Amino acid sequence: MAHLFSRRRSVRAYLLAWIISPIALFIIIDSFSLYRNTLESVNTAYDRMLIASVHSIGDLLRIENGELKASLPYAALEIYEADYSSRMIYRINDLEGKFFDGDADLPSYKGKADKEAIYPALAHIYEDNYNGVPVRVAALFQPVVTNDPRGAALVQVAETMENRSALARKIFWETLIRQAALLVVIVSVTLYVVRRALQPVDALRRQLDERPADDLSPVAPPMAPRELQPFINALNQLMARLRRLLDHQQRFVANASHQLRTPLAVLKTQLQSGLRGDAPAQEILQEMSGTVERATTLANQLLSLAKVEQIRGRGAQEVCDLGMLARETAVDLSPLIAEKDLDFELEAEKILVMGHPWMIGELISNLLHNAIRHTPVRGRLGIRISARNEVAELLIWDSGEGIDAPAMENVFKAFSSNGSSSGGLGLTICGEIVDSMQATISLRNRMGGGVQVEGLDAVVHFRAVTG
């Protein structure tokens, strides 16, 4: 049943089925059990009157002239009958089976008297057939005074079963009607309660249906129950992620359309200048090579920024060796270091952090690339990785001119200027990466002698993985 309703995906049907079905099943089982118990109770009540009648007849037996006599007034039978709709049947035999009085066609009791019993006058109740009609019979071995000190007579009183069955059926149907009325009330109340309970879900559905396609604001349905709040919170979180993703896509499209247009226009101008012969071909080709390199760098940065958002959306993280990633990145950028004849220092311990290997590598690569670009020829720069109090620190330092104080606040914004050269997306990518990893990043000028800027320090703090 649960699998069936899960395929239909109907919470209302699921609740109704699992609330009403057990109650209905219980009522059905209880009704049949009640019928059996009622029939047993009716039999018990009627059997008591049946036993009273057989004892009453037994008490009227006497011996006259050495023979068993039975003179039964109607009152002896009337004590049993609750009404006159059923017939009283009786039979009196001696122990040898000789018929004395009553209905001879009533089958004789096949049981034997316990002659060793101190008091054998106990009635035995059993069921039999009388002229094809089911009857309930009480048989009594009634002691009588004869020459045999253990003398007794067999008294049988039978009563047809229609009164018993009719009374049991009447009680059963009356109870069944009450049970059915109870089930109708339960179903009605359950339908009402389930409908009222699901009204917040219907209200939430209507609110979402009426929203414009671009409306990703948080959902706040009125009168939402406490059980629905986790779902609403999850839905709002999903909308927030979608809104961030759409905002990122819009920024990406805006940046790509704006920033790539400029180098392409410059490249076109340079090509036309070369075709007109405004300058030597070698000079024009060198200018075009520089423009293509800047456009390629910008395109790669835009793609990296898009990939950061894609990985952030998946939310998957793993344990990463910060020192190993720093060494690999330094090896990749070693040609640029060698090209400027820089003095490079690397102090990288094995420190584990939670993150994505590509994102951490991209973070180190962008910071180190900026350090290489702003460090003068034969200058010094380096990477230092350490940990303290469960906090991992990545420090990339250079010996460049640093960043002007007014520009420090905007260095992580796209295409900002750091005061010495035109900005790009490198630090913007770094800011997005540390934000997705719940890390922190800061830039600070390194002062020498208290007044002279000796370089720039880029510091990133991660939460270290211990154990």
PDB file of C-alpha atoms in Angstrom, residues 39-256:
ATOM      1  CA  LEU A  39     -24.085 -15.743  20.551  1.00  0.00           C
ATOM      2  CA  GLU A  40     -22.145 -17.226  23.445  1.00  0.00           C
ATOM      3  CA  SER A  41     -23.806 -14.811  25.874  1.00  0.00           C
ATOM      4  CA  VAL A  42     -27.273 -15.602  24.474  1.00  0.00           C
ATOM      5  CA  ASN A  43     -26.549 -19.325  24.746  1.00  0.00           C
ATOM      6  CA  THR A  44     -25.411 -18.854  28.324  1.00  0.00           C
ATOM      7  CA  ALA A  45     -28.593 -16.977  29.248  1.00  0.00           C
ATOM      8  CA  TYR A  46     -30.900 -19.429  27.487  1.00  0.00           C
ATOM      9  CA  ASP A  47     -28.950 -22.417  28.799  1.00  0.00           C
ATOM     10  CA  ARG A  48     -29.563 -21.296  32.352  1.00  0.00           C
ATOM     11  CA  MET A  49     -33.319 -21.339  31.756  1.00  0.00           C
ATOM     12  CA  LEU A  50     -32.943 -24.649  29.941  1.00  0.00           C
ATOM     13  CA  ILE A  51     -31.150 -26.115  32.970  1.00  0.00           C
ATOM     14  CA  ALA A  52     -33.806 -24.671  35.270  1.00  0.00           C
ATOM     15  CA  SER A  53     -36.509 -26.377  33.203  1.00  0.00           C
ATOM     16  CA  VAL A  54     -34.784 -29.775  33.173  1.00  0.00           C
ATOM     17  CA  HIS A  55     -34.259 -29.596  36.927  1.00  0.00           C
ATOM     18  CA  SER A  56     -37.879 -28.536  37.416  1.00  0.00           C
ATOM     19  CA  ILE A  57     -39.072 -31.568  35.425  1.00  0.00           C
ATOM     20  CA  GLY A  58     -36.668 -33.846  37.265  1.00  0.00           C
ATOM     21  CA  ASP A  59     -38.002 -32.669  40.597  1.00  0.00           C
ATOM     22  CA  LEU A  60     -41.547 -33.717  39.552  1.00  0.00           C
ATOM     23  CA  LEU A  61     -40.648 -37.346  38.877  1.00  0.00           C
ATOM     24  CA  ARG A  62     -42.021 -39.896  41.359  1.00  0.00           C
ATOM     25  CA  ILE A  63     -42.496 -43.624  41.829  1.00  0.00           C
ATOM     26  CA  GLU A  64     -46.035 -45.002  42.023  1.00  0.00           C
ATOM     27  CA  ASN A  65     -46.634 -48.724  42.504  1.00  0.00           C
ATOM     28  CA  GLY A  66     -43.017 -49.388  41.676  1.00  0.00           C
ATOM     29  CA  GLU A  67     -43.159 -47.499  38.354  1.00  0.00           C
ATOM     30  CA  LEU A  68     -41.795 -44.156  37.285  1.00  0.00           C
ATOM     31  CA  LYS A  69     -44.451 -41.475  36.882  1.00  0.00           C
ATOM     32  CA  ALA A  70     -44.218 -37.993  35.468  1.00  0.00           C
ATOM     33  CA  SER A  71     -47.084 -35.617  35.764  1.00  0.00           C
ATOM     34  CA  LEU A  72     -45.919 -32.282  34.359  1.00  0.00           C
ATOM     35  CA  PRO A  73     -48.059 -29.160  34.590  1.00  0.00           C
ATOM     36  CA  TYR A  74     -47.556 -26.455  31.927  1.00  0.00           C
ATOM     37  CA  ALA A  75     -45.930 -24.237  34.539  1.00  0.00           C
ATOM     38  CA  ALA A  76     -42.964 -26.589  34.557  1.00  0.00           C
ATOM     39  CA  LEU A  77     -42.332 -25.704  30.928  1.00  0.00           C
ATOM     40  CA  GLU A  78     -43.368 -22.064  31.165  1.00  0.00           C
ATOM     41  CA  ILE A  79     -40.451 -21.342  33.485  1.00  0.00           C
ATOM     42  CA  TYR A  80     -38.153 -21.698  30.528  1.00  0.00           C
ATOM     43  CA  GLU A  81     -39.993 -19.993  27.710  1.00  0.00           C
ATOM     44  CA  ALA A  82     -39.287 -16.276  27.360  1.00  0.00           C
ATOM     45  CA  ASP A  83     -42.055 -16.002  24.799  1.00  0.00           C
ATOM     46  CA  TYR A  84     -44.306 -18.375  22.905  1.00  0.00           C
ATOM     47  CA  SER A  85     -42.496 -18.178  19.591  1.00  0.00           C
ATOM     48  CA  SER A  86     -40.438 -21.320  20.195  1.00  0.00           C
ATOM     49  CA  ARG A  87     -41.509 -24.791  21.141  1.00  0.00           C
ATOM     50  CA  MET A  88     -40.412 -26.600  24.288  1.00  0.00           C
ATOM     51  CA  ILE A  89     -39.480 -30.250  23.667  1.00  0.00           C
ATOM     52  CA  TYR A  90     -38.808 -32.782  26.390  1.00  0.00           C
ATOM     53  CA  ARG A  91     -38.297 -36.509  26.839  1.00  0.00           C
ATOM     54  CA  ILE A  92     -38.063 -38.786  29.894  1.00  0.00           C
ATOM     55  CA  ASN A  93     -36.374 -42.196  29.802  1.00  0.00           C
ATOM     56  CA  ASP A  94     -35.075 -44.643  32.287  1.00  0.00           C
ATOM     57  CA  LEU A  95     -31.458 -45.598  32.160  1.00  0.00           C
ATOM     58  CA  GLU A  96     -32.215 -48.611  29.942  1.00  0.00           C
ATOM     59  CA  GLY A  97     -33.688 -46.278  27.295  1.00  0.00           C
ATOM     60  CA  LYS A  98     -37.369 -47.026  27.998  1.00  0.00           C
ATOM     61  CA  PHE A  99     -39.513 -44.016  27.025  1.00  0.00           C
ATOM     62  CA  PHE A 100     -41.898 -42.700  29.706  1.00  0.00           C
ATOM     63  CA  ASP A 101     -43.127 -39.281  28.702  1.00  0.00           C
ATOM     64  CA  GLY A 102     -42.650 -36.318  26.357  1.00  0.00           C
ATOM     65  CA  ASP A 103     -41.639 -36.314  22.682  1.00  0.00           C
ATOM     66  CA  ALA A 104     -40.565 -39.778  21.637  1.00  0.00           C
ATOM     67  CA  ASP A 105     -38.963 -38.517  18.411  1.00  0.00           C
ATOM     68  CA  LEU A 106     -36.408 -36.422  20.314  1.00  0.00           C
ATOM     69  CA  PRO A 107     -33.127 -38.363  19.938  1.00  0.00           C
ATOM     70  CA  SER A 108     -32.075 -39.970  23.168  1.00  0.00           C
ATOM     71  CA  TYR A 109     -28.932 -38.761  24.931  1.00  0.00           C
ATOM     72  CA  LYS A 110     -26.020 -41.077  24.142  1.00  0.00           C
ATOM     73  CA  GLY A 111     -24.004 -40.214  27.235  1.00  0.00           C
ATOM     74  CA  LYS A 112     -23.753 -42.501  30.245  1.00  0.00           C
ATOM     75  CA  ALA A 113     -24.391 -41.619  33.881  1.00  0.00           C
ATOM     76  CA  ASP A 114     -21.449 -41.666  36.235  1.00  0.00           C
ATOM     77  CA  LYS A 115     -22.670 -44.219  38.761  1.00  0.00           C
ATOM     78  CA  GLU A 116     -19.697 -43.582  41.019  1.00  0.00           C
ATOM     79  CA  ALA A 117     -20.482 -39.885  41.376  1.00  0.00           C
ATOM     80  CA  ILE A 118     -21.713 -38.775  44.781  1.00  0.00           C
ATOM     81  CA  TYR A 119     -24.245 -36.461  43.178  1.00  0.00           C
ATOM     82  CA  PRO A 120     -24.886 -37.371  39.539  1.00  0.00           C
ATOM     83  CA  ALA A 121     -27.763 -34.905  38.997  1.00  0.00           C
ATOM     84  CA  LEU A 122     -25.713 -32.528  36.812  1.00  0.00           C
ATOM     85  CA  ALA A 123     -27.126 -31.261  33.510  1.00  0.00           C
ATOM     86  CA  HIS A 124     -25.222 -31.811  30.278  1.00  0.00           C
ATOM     87  CA  ILE A 125     -25.672 -29.238  27.444  1.00  0.00           C
ATOM     88  CA  TYR A 126     -25.236 -30.276  23.819  1.00  0.00           C
ATOM     89  CA  GLU A 127     -26.635 -29.567  20.362  1.00  0.00           C
ATOM     90  CA  ASP A 128     -28.639 -31.999  18.239  1.00  0.00           C
ATOM     91  CA  ASN A 129     -31.290 -32.162  15.476  1.00  0.00           C
ATOM     92  CA  TYR A 130     -35.002 -32.622  16.037  1.00  0.00           C
ATOM     93  CA  ASN A 131     -36.950 -33.396  12.862  1.00  0.00           C
ATOM     94  CA  GLY A 132     -34.213 -31.647  10.852  1.00  0.00           C
ATOM     95  CA  VAL A 133     -34.237 -28.542  13.046  1.00  0.00           C
ATOM     96  CA  PRO A 134     -31.177 -27.597  15.163  1.00  0.00           C
ATOM     97  CA  VAL A 135     -31.958 -27.740  18.879  1.00  0.00           C
ATOM     98  CA  ARG A 136     -30.115 -27.083  22.100  1.00  0.00           C
ATOM     99  CA  VAL A 137     -30.611 -29.909  24.612  1.00  0.00           C
ATOM    100  CA  ALA A 138     -30.095 -30.207  28.365  1.00  0.00           C
ATOM    101  CA  ALA A 139     -29.801 -33.809  29.614  1.00  0.00           C
ATOM    102  CA  LEU A 140     -30.137 -34.674  33.323  1.00  0.00           C
ATOM    103  CA  PHE A 141     -29.637 -37.971  35.125  1.00  0.00           C
ATOM    104  CA  GLN A 142     -32.219 -37.396  37.879  1.00  0.00           C
ATOM    105  CA  PRO A 143     -31.941 -39.680  40.940  1.00  0.00           C
ATOM    106  CA  VAL A 144     -35.248 -41.402  41.928  1.00  0.00           C
ATOM    107  CA  VAL A 145     -36.130 -43.680  44.804  1.00  0.00           C
ATOM    108  CA  THR A 146     -36.368 -47.294  43.609  1.00  0.00           C
ATOM    109  CA  ASN A 147     -35.165 -50.685  44.788  1.00  0.00           C
ATOM    110  CA  ASP A 148     -31.821 -49.673  43.287  1.00  0.00           C
ATOM    111  CA  PRO A 149     -30.202 -47.162  45.645  1.00  0.00           C
ATOM    112  CA  ARG A 150     -28.461 -45.714  42.572  1.00  0.00           C
ATOM    113  CA  GLY A 151     -31.648 -45.499  40.515  1.00  0.00           C
ATOM    114  CA  ALA A 152     -32.051 -42.572  38.127  1.00  0.00           C
ATOM    115  CA  ALA A 153     -34.075 -41.363  35.179  1.00  0.00           C
ATOM    116  CA  LEU A 154     -32.846 -39.495  32.083  1.00  0.00           C
ATOM    117  CA  VAL A 155     -34.606 -36.172  31.552  1.00  0.00           C
ATOM    118  CA  GLN A 156     -34.014 -34.214  28.313  1.00  0.00           C
ATOM    119  CA  VAL A 157     -35.311 -30.732  27.554  1.00  0.00           C
ATOM    120  CA  ALA A 158     -34.668 -29.257  24.088  1.00  0.00           C
ATOM    121  CA  GLU A 159     -35.319 -25.870  22.588  1.00  0.00           C
ATOM    122  CA  THR A 160     -35.052 -24.774  18.970  1.00  0.00           C
ATOM    123  CA  MET A 161     -32.246 -22.331  18.072  1.00  0.00           C
ATOM    124  CA  GLU A 162     -34.233 -19.720  16.150  1.00  0.00           C
ATOM    125  CA  ASN A 163     -34.784 -17.471  19.169  1.00  0.00           C
ATOM    126  CA  ARG A 164     -31.127 -17.546  20.080  1.00  0.00           C
ATOM    127  CA  SER A 165     -29.951 -16.865  16.511  1.00  0.00           C
ATOM    128  CA  ALA A 166     -32.563 -14.166  15.990  1.00  0.00           C
ATOM    129  CA  LEU A 167     -31.535 -12.366  19.191  1.00  0.00           C
ATOM    130  CA  ALA A 168     -27.834 -12.657  18.352  1.00  0.00           C
ATOM    131  CA  ARG A 169     -28.459 -11.357  14.812  1.00  0.00           C
ATOM    132  CA  LYS A 170     -30.515  -8.480  16.164  1.00  0.00           C
ATOM    133  CA  ILE A 171     -27.750  -7.447  18.562  1.00  0.00           C
ATOM    134  CA  PHE A 172     -25.170  -7.918  15.802  1.00  0.00           C
ATOM    135  CA  TRP A 173     -26.997  -5.744  13.257  1.00  0.00           C
ATOM    136  CA  GLU A 174     -27.751  -3.043  15.802  1.00  0.00           C
ATOM    137  CA  THR A 175     -24.097  -2.974  16.793  1.00  0.00           C
ATOM    138  CA  LEU A 176     -22.980  -3.068  13.169  1.00  0.00           C
ATOM    139  CA  ILE A 177     -25.172  -0.073  12.360  1.00  0.00           C
ATOM    140  CA  ARG A 178     -23.649   1.847  15.258  1.00  0.00           C
ATOM    141  CA  GLN A 179     -20.159   0.818  14.143  1.00  0.00           C
ATOM    142  CA  ALA A 180     -20.932   1.928  10.569  1.00  0.00           C
ATOM    143  CA  ALA A 181     -22.200   5.268  11.885  1.00  0.00           C
ATOM    144  CA  LEU A 182     -19.007   5.569  13.905  1.00  0.00           C
ATOM    145  CA  LEU A 183     -16.936   4.806  10.802  1.00  0.00           C
ATOM    146  CA  VAL A 184     -18.823   7.474   8.829  1.00  0.00           C
ATOM    147  CA  VAL A 185     -18.099  10.001  11.570  1.00  0.00           C
ATOM    148  CA  ILE A 186     -14.414   8.996  11.659  1.00  0.00           C
ATOM    149  CA  VAL A 187     -14.112   9.251   7.863  1.00  0.00           C
ATOM    150  CA  SER A 188     -15.834  12.650   7.822  1.00  0.00           C
ATOM    151  CA  VAL A 189     -13.665  14.019  10.628  1.00  0.00           C
ATOM    152  CA  THR A 190     -10.521  12.564   9.041  1.00  0.00           C
ATOM    153  CA  LEU A 191     -11.337  14.090   5.652  1.00  0.00           C
ATOM    154  CA  TYR A 192     -11.938  17.456   7.286  1.00  0.00           C
ATOM    155  CA  VAL A 193      -8.779  17.309   9.404  1.00  0.00           C
ATOM    156  CA  VAL A 194      -6.574  16.136   6.518  1.00  0.00           C
ATOM    157  CA  ARG A 195      -7.991  18.832   4.257  1.00  0.00           C
ATOM    158  CA  ARG A 196      -7.355  21.492   6.898  1.00  0.00           C
ATOM    159  CA  ALA A 197      -3.875  20.101   7.608  1.00  0.00           C
ATOM    160  CA  LEU A 198      -2.927  20.253   3.915  1.00  0.00           C
ATOM    161  CA  GLN A 199      -4.239  23.774   3.358  1.00  0.00           C
ATOM    162  CA  PRO A 200      -0.770  25.323   3.981  1.00  0.00           C
ATOM    163  CA  VAL A 201       0.646  23.017   1.290  1.00  0.00           C
ATOM    164  CA  ASP A 202      -2.067  24.123  -1.153  1.00  0.00           C
ATOM    165  CA  ALA A 203      -1.418  27.746  -0.190  1.00  0.00           C
ATOM    166  CA  LEU A 204       2.296  27.288  -0.836  1.00  0.00           C
ATOM    167  CA  ARG A 205       1.566  25.699  -4.213  1.00  0.00           C
ATOM    168  CA  ARG A 206      -0.714  28.578  -5.209  1.00  0.00           C
ATOM    169  CA  GLN A 207       1.861  31.119  -4.082  1.00  0.00           C
ATOM    170  CA  LEU A 208       4.531  29.463  -6.218  1.00  0.00           C
ATOM    171  CA  ASP A 209       2.173  29.136  -9.208  1.00  0.00           C
ATOM    172  CA  GLU A 210       1.333  32.847  -9.078  1.00  0.00           C
ATOM    173  CA  ARG A 211       4.971  33.946  -8.966  1.00  0.00           C
ATOM    174  CA  PRO A 212       6.677  35.447 -12.021  1.00  0.00           C
ATOM    175  CA  ALA A 213       9.331  33.258 -13.591  1.00  0.00           C
ATOM    176  CA  ASP A 214      12.147  35.546 -12.434  1.00  0.00           C
ATOM    177  CA  ASP A 215      10.945  35.915  -8.826  1.00  0.00           C
ATOM    178  CA  LEU A 216      13.366  33.978  -6.605  1.00  0.00           C
ATOM    179  CA  SER A 217      12.645  35.842  -3.382  1.00  0.00           C
ATOM    180  CA  PRO A 218      12.160  33.806  -0.161  1.00  0.00           C
ATOM    181  CA  VAL A 219       8.812  32.055   0.312  1.00  0.00           C
ATOM    182  CA  ALA A 220       6.822  33.032   3.399  1.00  0.00           C
ATOM    183  CA  PRO A 221       3.375  31.382   3.339  1.00  0.00           C
ATOM    184  CA  PRO A 222       1.068  32.596   6.135  1.00  0.00           C
ATOM    185  CA  MET A 223       0.123  30.192   8.928  1.00  0.00           C
ATOM    186  CA  ALA A 224       2.646  27.568   7.853  1.00  0.00           C
ATOM    187  CA  PRO A 225       2.819  24.771  10.469  1.00  0.00           C
ATOM    188  CA  ARG A 226       6.027  23.901  12.263  1.00  0.00           C
ATOM    189  CA  GLU A 227       6.357  20.605  10.350  1.00  0.00           C
ATOM    190  CA  LEU A 228       6.414  22.514   7.034  1.00  0.00           C
ATOM    191  CA  GLN A 229       9.126  24.962   8.092  1.00  0.00           C
ATOM    192  CA  PRO A 230      12.109  22.666   7.218  1.00  0.00           C
ATOM    193  CA  PHE A 231      10.700  22.226   3.708  1.00  0.00           C
ATOM    194  CA  ILE A 232      10.180  25.995   3.331  1.00  0.00           C
ATOM    195  CA  ASN A 233      13.708  26.682   4.608  1.00  0.00           C
ATOM    196  CA  ALA A 234      15.158  24.166   2.158  1.00  0.00           C
ATOM    197  CA  LEU A 235      13.112  25.712  -0.660  1.00  0.00           C
ATOM    198  CA  ASN A 236      14.347  29.199   0.245  1.00  0.00           C
ATOM    199  CA  GLN A 237      17.929  27.943   0.333  1.00  0.00           C
ATOM    200  CA  LEU A 238      17.452  26.416  -3.100  1.00  0.00           C
ATOM    201  CA  MET A 239      16.041  29.716  -4.400  1.00  0.00           C
ATOM    202  CA  ALA A 240      19.004  31.550  -2.896  1.00  0.00           C
ATOM    203  CA  ARG A 241      21.410  29.216  -4.695  1.00  0.00           C
ATOM    204  CA  LEU A 242      19.497  29.654  -7.942  1.00  0.00           C
ATOM    205  CA  ARG A 243      19.457  33.433  -7.502  1.00  0.00           C
ATOM    206  CA  ARG A 244      23.212  33.441  -6.872  1.00  0.00           C
ATOM    207  CA  LEU A 245      23.752  31.233  -9.924  1.00  0.00           C
ATOM    208  CA  LEU A 246      21.604  33.453 -12.135  1.00  0.00           C
ATOM    209  CA  ASP A 247      23.334  36.578 -10.825  1.00  0.00           C
ATOM    210  CA  HIS A 248      26.675  34.978 -11.570  1.00  0.00           C
ATOM    211  CA  GLN A 249      25.576  34.069 -15.091  1.00  0.00           C
ATOM    212  CA  GLN A 250      24.333  37.594 -15.686  1.00  0.00           C
ATOM    213  CA  ARG A 251      27.609  39.054 -14.412  1.00  0.00           C
ATOM    214  CA  PHE A 252      29.531  36.593 -16.549  1.00  0.00           C
ATOM    215  CA  VAL A 253      27.617  37.548 -19.681  1.00  0.00           C
ATOM    216  CA  ALA A 254      27.958  41.258 -18.878  1.00  0.00           C
ATOM    217  CA  ASN A 255      31.680  40.994 -18.170  1.00  0.00           C
ATOM    218  CA  ALA A 256      32.343  38.802 -21.189  1.00  0.00           C
TER     219      ALA A 256
END
